[in-house]
Amino acid sequence: MTDVQKRISELTDRIHYLNHRYYQDSVSEVSDPEFDALLRELQDLEKQNPNFALPDSPTQRVGGAITKEFRQIRHQYPMLSLGNTYSREELQEFDERVRKGLNGEPFEYVCELKIDGVAISLIYENGVLTQAITRGDGVQGDEVTANARTIRSLPLKLQSTNFPERFEVRGEIFMPFKVFDAINVEREDIGEAPLANPRNAASGTMKMQDSSVVAQRKLACYLYYLLGENLPSESHSQSIECLERWGFPVSPTWQKCADIDAVLAYIHSWEEKRFHLPMGIDGIVIKVNSLRQQEDLGFTAKIPRWAISYKYKAESATTVLESISYQVGRTGAVTPVANLKPVQLAGTKVKRASLHNADEIARLDVRIGDWVFVEKGGEIIPKITGVDLPKRGMFSEPTAFLSHCPACETALVRTEGEAAWYCPNEMECPPQRKGRMEHFIQRKALNIDGLGAETIDLLFEKKLISDSADLYSLTYEQLIGLDRFADKSARNLLAGIEKSKSVPFPKVLFGIGIRFVGATVAEKLAEHFGSLENISKATHEELIQAPEIGEKIALSVLAFFQDPASIQFVEKLQLAGVQLAMPEGKEAESDALAGLSFVISGVFSTFSREELQDKIKANGGKLISSVSAKVNYLVAGENMGPAKLEKATKLGVKILTETEFVEMLLQ
Ligand code: IVH
């Protein structure tokens, strides 16, 4: 094997691996420019040595393997990617190529923001959204219509007229920073590792099986590409205007540019402004405006000749790592934070950067006193990307992660497979106790007005409370004796506490703060089991069979109810009179389904998923989340996953259509 062959094979393997990590695991192990450099090197080598190119070369595909569960659909027009540029010179070269390709004909450009999300292709027939397909490998993608339909700004049926009978529109699905931050606040609150960045969050969300969870994630979308036969437009800008008229969300930031200088000015104008957008972008897209000219220029095997992207250099700065502090969360996870010598970066003064966990510290080998590189990506908190080693002091010492809790001195522990170190002293460790209370009183939980972190601190200090349940025995006399309280504020707080006794059970369950039990999971558990008592008695198997409950959550629920301290806490809540069960309400309709268990899958036409679940329960049936030999029936809707169907067939579980199910009720 020659050196060239060896390098081609190395690059092929590496890119395949990185693609897999990126598309399957949603992890970027290298930066975009690094990835592009590898791909370019491979492309160049293959061009110079075409006979050495491997049949499975990643340059043959646009990248991205396909997740099994969704139906795979071939794109009518392949979904290509764009060439990248990083400098004025490269843009001028692109401009030259376009000029040559058009034989000196006059032309203009359109510039747009390159939204950092996941590409989507939407098919509209007679004005109705009929199919949404992810990019996949560019040739075929996953059919994620049910998930796409949950995106609020996407029209499901066009309200205007004059659109083609059938057309395709492409765009980018993304998660706005606000949504991303809120999700991570909740994830950290329930002890889940935070999502890495909004792009991964968006792509992970679109791959979820349950579209109701997708709906809660509040994704957004911008469309930028109209395809089809007999389009009503002659230029890209007209297409965009059409899309806007038809009711599609279009980013208002696009602009016509008469020549490459105007393009450069557009790029320059977003250099700083891009940090104030509600979502992340990873560059600018430059397109030849006329559709006829786009056609004349055509495509190479992988990318259009009429468009290119420009990527901004990541904003980075170097500064000194002065110290590392450690924060203890409600679940006991200990998070390191870098304290930096303040430095100006992308328009803000940066003093702190996230260091994630012990593995990250070790990976960077970052030490106190080091000069470090700080970068601002899409995320709000900047991150340390490396150490300026030549500047390292001679006597620097490797960073040893804390061995004991900074708050209570208990030795930290780490569970196999988890990145975080935990303080196991759940009951006594002050930040954990206070964190649990802050969790309990938050709006999504018991929603207690008039109580904040400082008041909690004070009540703790004065030994008036030791956990959230103690709030219910606070008295006016106790409060009025404290500096912070006057007559009105004391009464307000007591009223707020009293009011929380009528907060519905699912919110109380969330407030109790079982690890991994977020607001959605709490709702599912509450609905399935009906009361805290039933949940506390549920076996591992029963938990796993509840909708949406996986192994991790089941184990956490079991562990919670095995702990005498939690049982005591729950008993105190019971005595206080908070809602620990669903209201009696929903009348039983019949016992037509008594003793039978059901799994439901797919999308239904007469019922929503929730209605179908209610119907099963109201008629005496039992809902199960996954197919096993013990299940009696699988009610199969449209677009159900092939894996479930296969498993049901294999185990001999009877499969019912929606109509057959309704007939069962009438018998
Ligand atoms: S045009 C054939 N316009 O970037 C050209 N793409 O690297 C089709 N993207 O797959 C793409 N914003 O996911 C275009 N305004 C924009 C874009 C955009 C983001 C993404 C898209 C595409 C990738 C290409």
Coordinates of C-alpha atoms in Angstrom, one line a residue, residues 86-412:
Y86 CA -13.4 31.0 5.3
S87 CA -11.9 34.1 3.7
R88 CA -12.4 37.0 1.3
E89 CA -10.1 35.4 -1.2
E90 CA -12.1 32.1 -1.3
L91 CA -15.2 34.1 -1.8
Q92 CA -13.6 36.1 -4.6
E93 CA -12.6 32.8 -6.2
F94 CA -16.2 31.6 -6.0
D95 CA -17.3 34.8 -7.6
E96 CA -14.8 34.3 -10.4
R97 CA -16.1 30.7 -11.0
V98 CA -19.7 32.0 -11.2
R99 CA -18.7 34.8 -13.6
K100 CA -16.9 32.3 -15.9
G101 CA -19.8 29.8 -15.6
L102 CA -22.2 32.4 -16.8
N103 CA -20.0 33.6 -19.6
G104 CA -19.9 37.2 -18.4
E105 CA -23.7 37.5 -18.2
P106 CA -24.8 40.0 -15.5
F107 CA -26.1 38.4 -12.3
E108 CA -26.8 39.2 -8.7
Y109 CA -26.6 37.3 -5.4
V110 CA -28.8 36.8 -2.4
C111 CA -27.3 36.5 1.0
E112 CA -28.9 34.7 3.9
L113 CA -28.0 33.6 7.4
K114 CA -26.9 30.0 7.6
I115 CA -29.1 28.8 10.4
D116 CA -27.5 26.2 12.7
G117 CA -30.1 23.5 13.0
V118 CA -31.2 20.5 11.0
A119 CA -32.2 20.5 7.4
I120 CA -35.8 19.4 6.6
S121 CA -37.7 18.8 3.4
L122 CA -41.4 19.4 3.5
I123 CA -43.9 18.2 0.8
Y124 CA -47.1 20.1 0.3
E125 CA -49.9 18.6 -1.8
N126 CA -52.9 20.8 -2.5
G127 CA -51.6 23.2 0.2
V128 CA -51.4 20.5 2.9
L129 CA -48.3 19.4 4.6
T130 CA -48.1 15.7 3.7
Q131 CA -44.5 14.7 4.4
A132 CA -41.5 15.9 6.3
I133 CA -38.2 14.1 5.6
T134 CA -34.8 14.7 7.3
R135 CA -31.7 15.0 5.2
G136 CA -30.5 11.5 6.2
D137 CA -27.6 10.7 3.8
G138 CA -28.8 13.3 1.3
V139 CA -30.3 10.6 -0.9
Q140 CA -32.9 9.3 1.5
G141 CA -34.0 10.5 4.9
D142 CA -36.3 9.6 7.8
E143 CA -40.0 10.4 7.6
V144 CA -40.6 12.6 10.6
T145 CA -44.0 14.2 9.6
A146 CA -45.6 13.7 13.0
N147 CA -42.7 15.5 14.6
A148 CA -42.5 18.3 12.1
R149 CA -46.2 18.9 12.5
T150 CA -45.6 19.9 16.1
I151 CA -43.6 23.0 15.0
R152 CA -45.9 25.8 15.6
S153 CA -44.8 28.2 12.9
L154 CA -45.1 25.6 10.1
P155 CA -48.4 25.9 8.3
L156 CA -50.2 22.5 8.2
K157 CA -52.6 23.9 5.6
L158 CA -51.9 27.0 3.5
Q159 CA -54.3 29.7 3.9
S160 CA -53.5 31.6 0.7
T161 CA -54.1 30.7 -2.9
N162 CA -52.0 30.4 -6.1
F163 CA -49.5 27.8 -4.9
P164 CA -48.5 24.8 -7.1
E165 CA -50.5 21.7 -6.6
R166 CA -47.5 19.9 -5.3
F167 CA -44.2 21.4 -4.2
E168 CA -41.3 20.8 -1.9
V169 CA -39.9 23.4 0.5
R170 CA -36.7 23.0 2.5
G171 CA -35.4 24.8 5.4
E172 CA -33.8 24.5 8.8
I173 CA -35.4 23.4 12.1
F174 CA -33.7 24.9 15.1
M175 CA -34.0 25.4 18.8
P176 CA -34.1 29.0 19.9
F177 CA -31.6 29.8 22.6
K178 CA -34.4 30.6 25.1
V179 CA -36.0 27.2 24.7
F180 CA -32.6 25.5 24.9
D181 CA -31.7 27.3 28.1
A182 CA -35.1 26.5 29.7
I183 CA -34.7 22.8 28.8
N184 CA -31.2 22.7 30.3
V185 CA -32.4 24.4 33.5
E186 CA -34.9 21.7 33.9
R187 CA -32.5 18.9 32.9
E188 CA -30.0 20.0 35.5
D189 CA -32.8 20.4 38.0
I190 CA -33.8 16.7 37.6
G191 CA -30.2 15.5 37.4
E192 CA -29.9 14.9 33.7
A193 CA -26.8 15.9 31.9
P194 CA -27.4 19.2 30.0
L195 CA -27.8 19.1 26.2
A196 CA -24.6 20.1 24.5
N197 CA -25.8 22.8 22.2
P198 CA -29.0 24.0 20.4
R199 CA -28.2 22.2 17.1
N200 CA -27.8 18.8 18.8
A201 CA -30.9 19.5 20.8
A202 CA -32.9 20.2 17.6
S203 CA -31.6 17.1 15.8
G204 CA -32.1 14.9 18.9
T205 CA -35.6 16.2 19.2
M206 CA -36.5 15.5 15.6
K207 CA -35.4 11.9 16.1
M208 CA -37.7 11.3 19.0
Q209 CA -40.3 8.7 18.7
D210 CA -43.0 10.5 20.7
S211 CA -44.2 13.6 18.9
S212 CA -45.9 14.9 22.0
V213 CA -42.5 15.3 23.6
V214 CA -41.3 17.0 20.5
A215 CA -44.1 19.4 20.8
Q216 CA -43.0 20.4 24.2
R217 CA -39.5 21.2 23.0
K218 CA -40.8 24.2 21.0
L219 CA -38.7 23.9 17.9
A220 CA -38.8 26.6 15.3
C221 CA -38.2 26.6 11.6
Y222 CA -37.1 28.9 8.7
L223 CA -37.7 27.9 5.1
Y224 CA -35.3 29.0 2.4
Y225 CA -35.6 26.8 -0.7
L226 CA -38.6 26.1 -3.0
L227 CA -38.5 23.2 -5.4
G228 CA -40.9 21.6 -7.8
E229 CA -42.2 21.7 -11.4
N230 CA -43.6 24.9 -12.8
L231 CA -42.6 27.2 -10.0
P232 CA -44.2 30.6 -10.0
S233 CA -40.8 32.4 -9.5
E234 CA -37.9 33.2 -11.6
S235 CA -35.4 34.0 -8.9
H236 CA -34.5 32.8 -5.4
S237 CA -35.7 36.1 -3.9
Q238 CA -39.1 35.7 -5.6
S239 CA -39.3 32.2 -4.2
I240 CA -38.6 33.5 -0.8
E241 CA -41.3 36.1 -1.3
C242 CA -43.8 33.4 -2.4
L243 CA -43.0 31.3 0.6
E244 CA -43.7 34.3 2.8
R245 CA -47.0 35.0 1.0
W246 CA -48.0 31.4 1.4
G247 CA -47.5 31.7 5.1
F248 CA -44.2 30.0 5.7
P249 CA -41.8 31.3 8.3
V250 CA -38.9 33.0 6.4
S251 CA -36.0 34.7 8.1
P252 CA -36.3 38.4 7.4
T253 CA -32.6 38.8 7.3
W254 CA -32.0 37.9 3.6
Q255 CA -30.7 40.6 1.2
K256 CA -30.1 41.0 -2.5
C257 CA -26.5 41.8 -3.2
A258 CA -25.5 43.3 -6.6
D259 CA -21.9 42.0 -6.5
I260 CA -19.3 40.3 -4.4
D261 CA -18.4 43.5 -2.6
A262 CA -22.0 43.8 -1.5
V263 CA -21.8 40.2 -0.3
L264 CA -18.7 41.0 1.7
A265 CA -20.5 44.0 3.2
Y266 CA -23.4 41.8 4.2
I267 CA -21.0 39.3 5.8
H268 CA -19.3 42.2 7.7
S269 CA -22.6 43.6 8.9
W270 CA -23.4 40.3 10.7
E271 CA -20.0 39.8 12.2
E272 CA -21.0 41.2 15.5
K273 CA -24.8 41.3 15.2
R274 CA -24.9 37.5 14.9
F275 CA -24.4 37.2 18.7
H276 CA -27.7 39.0 19.3
L277 CA -29.9 36.7 17.3
P278 CA -32.4 34.5 19.1
M279 CA -30.9 31.4 17.5
G280 CA -27.4 30.2 16.5
I281 CA -26.0 30.6 13.0
D282 CA -22.9 29.1 11.6
G283 CA -22.2 31.4 8.8
I284 CA -23.7 33.1 5.7
V285 CA -25.1 31.4 2.6
I286 CA -24.5 33.2 -0.7
K287 CA -26.7 32.2 -3.7
V288 CA -26.9 33.3 -7.3
N289 CA -30.4 34.8 -7.5
S290 CA -31.7 33.9 -10.9
L291 CA -33.1 30.4 -11.1
R292 CA -32.3 30.1 -14.8
Q293 CA -28.7 31.0 -14.0
Q294 CA -28.7 28.5 -11.1
E295 CA -29.7 25.8 -13.6
D296 CA -27.0 26.9 -16.0
L297 CA -24.3 26.6 -13.3
G298 CA -25.7 23.3 -12.0
F299 CA -24.1 21.1 -9.5
T300 CA -20.9 19.1 -8.9
A301 CA -21.5 15.6 -7.6
K302 CA -22.0 17.0 -4.1
I303 CA -22.6 20.7 -4.0
P304 CA -24.2 23.4 -6.1
R305 CA -22.0 25.7 -8.2
W306 CA -24.5 28.5 -7.7
A307 CA -24.2 28.7 -3.9
I308 CA -21.6 28.6 -1.2
S309 CA -21.4 29.3 2.5
Y310 CA -19.1 31.6 4.4
K311 CA -18.1 30.5 7.9
Y312 CA -17.0 33.1 10.5
K313 CA -13.9 32.4 12.5
A314 CA -14.9 31.4 16.0
E315 CA -14.4 34.3 18.3
S316 CA -11.7 33.4 20.7
A317 CA -9.5 35.1 23.3
T318 CA -6.8 34.0 25.7
T319 CA -6.7 34.7 29.3
V320 CA -5.5 33.3 32.6
L321 CA -7.4 30.6 34.6
E322 CA -7.3 32.0 38.1
S323 CA -9.2 29.4 40.0
I324 CA -11.8 26.6 39.7
S325 CA -14.9 26.7 41.9
Y326 CA -17.2 23.9 42.4
Q327 CA -21.0 24.1 42.6
V328 CA -23.2 21.5 44.2
G329 CA -26.7 21.0 42.6
R330 CA -29.9 19.7 44.0
T331 CA -29.1 16.2 43.0
G332 CA -25.6 16.4 44.5
A333 CA -23.8 16.7 41.2
V334 CA -20.6 18.7 41.6
T335 CA -19.9 21.0 38.6
P336 CA -16.5 22.8 38.1
V337 CA -16.5 26.3 36.9
A338 CA -13.5 28.2 35.6
N339 CA -12.8 31.6 37.0
L340 CA -10.9 33.6 34.5
K341 CA -9.1 36.9 34.5
P342 CA -11.8 39.0 32.8
V343 CA -11.3 39.3 29.0
Q344 CA -13.3 40.9 26.2
L345 CA -14.9 38.3 23.9
A346 CA -17.5 38.9 21.2
G347 CA -18.9 42.0 22.7
T348 CA -19.0 40.9 26.4
K349 CA -16.6 40.7 29.3
V350 CA -16.0 37.0 30.1
K351 CA -15.2 36.0 33.7
R352 CA -16.3 32.5 33.9
A353 CA -16.4 29.5 31.6
S354 CA -17.9 26.1 32.0
L355 CA -15.6 23.1 32.5
H356 CA -18.4 20.5 32.5
N357 CA -16.9 17.7 34.6
A358 CA -13.7 15.9 35.7
D359 CA -13.2 14.2 32.3
E360 CA -13.2 17.6 30.6
I361 CA -10.6 18.9 33.0
A362 CA -8.5 15.9 32.3
R363 CA -9.0 16.0 28.6
L364 CA -7.9 19.6 28.5
D365 CA -5.2 19.1 31.1
V366 CA -6.1 22.6 32.3
R367 CA -4.2 23.9 35.3
I368 CA -4.5 26.9 37.6
G369 CA -2.4 29.7 36.2
D370 CA -2.5 28.4 32.6
W371 CA -3.2 30.7 29.7
V372 CA -6.3 29.3 28.2
F373 CA -8.2 29.8 24.9
V374 CA -11.8 30.8 25.4
E375 CA -14.4 30.5 22.6
K376 CA -18.0 31.6 22.3
G377 CA -20.0 29.2 20.3
G378 CA -23.8 29.2 20.0
E379 CA -24.0 28.6 23.7
I380 CA -24.4 31.4 26.2
I381 CA -21.6 30.4 28.5
P382 CA -18.2 30.4 26.8
K383 CA -16.0 27.4 26.9
I384 CA -12.3 26.7 27.3
T385 CA -11.1 25.0 24.1
G386 CA -7.4 24.6 24.9
V387 CA -4.3 25.6 26.8
D388 CA -1.5 27.7 25.5
L389 CA 1.1 25.2 26.6
P390 CA 4.3 27.2 25.7
K391 CA 3.1 29.8 28.2
R392 CA 2.7 27.2 31.0
G393 CA 4.7 28.0 34.2
M394 CA 7.4 25.5 35.1
F395 CA 5.9 24.6 38.4
S396 CA 2.3 24.1 37.4
E397 CA 0.5 21.1 38.9
P398 CA -2.1 18.9 37.2
T399 CA -5.6 19.8 38.4
A400 CA -6.9 17.3 40.9
F401 CA -10.7 17.2 41.0
L402 CA -12.2 17.8 44.4
S403 CA -12.3 14.7 46.6
H404 CA -14.7 16.1 49.1
C405 CA -17.9 18.1 48.9
P406 CA -17.1 21.8 49.0
A407 CA -20.3 22.4 51.1
C408 CA -20.4 19.5 53.6
E409 CA -17.0 17.8 53.3
T410 CA -18.4 14.4 52.5
A411 CA -16.2 12.2 50.2
L412 CA -17.5 12.5 46.6

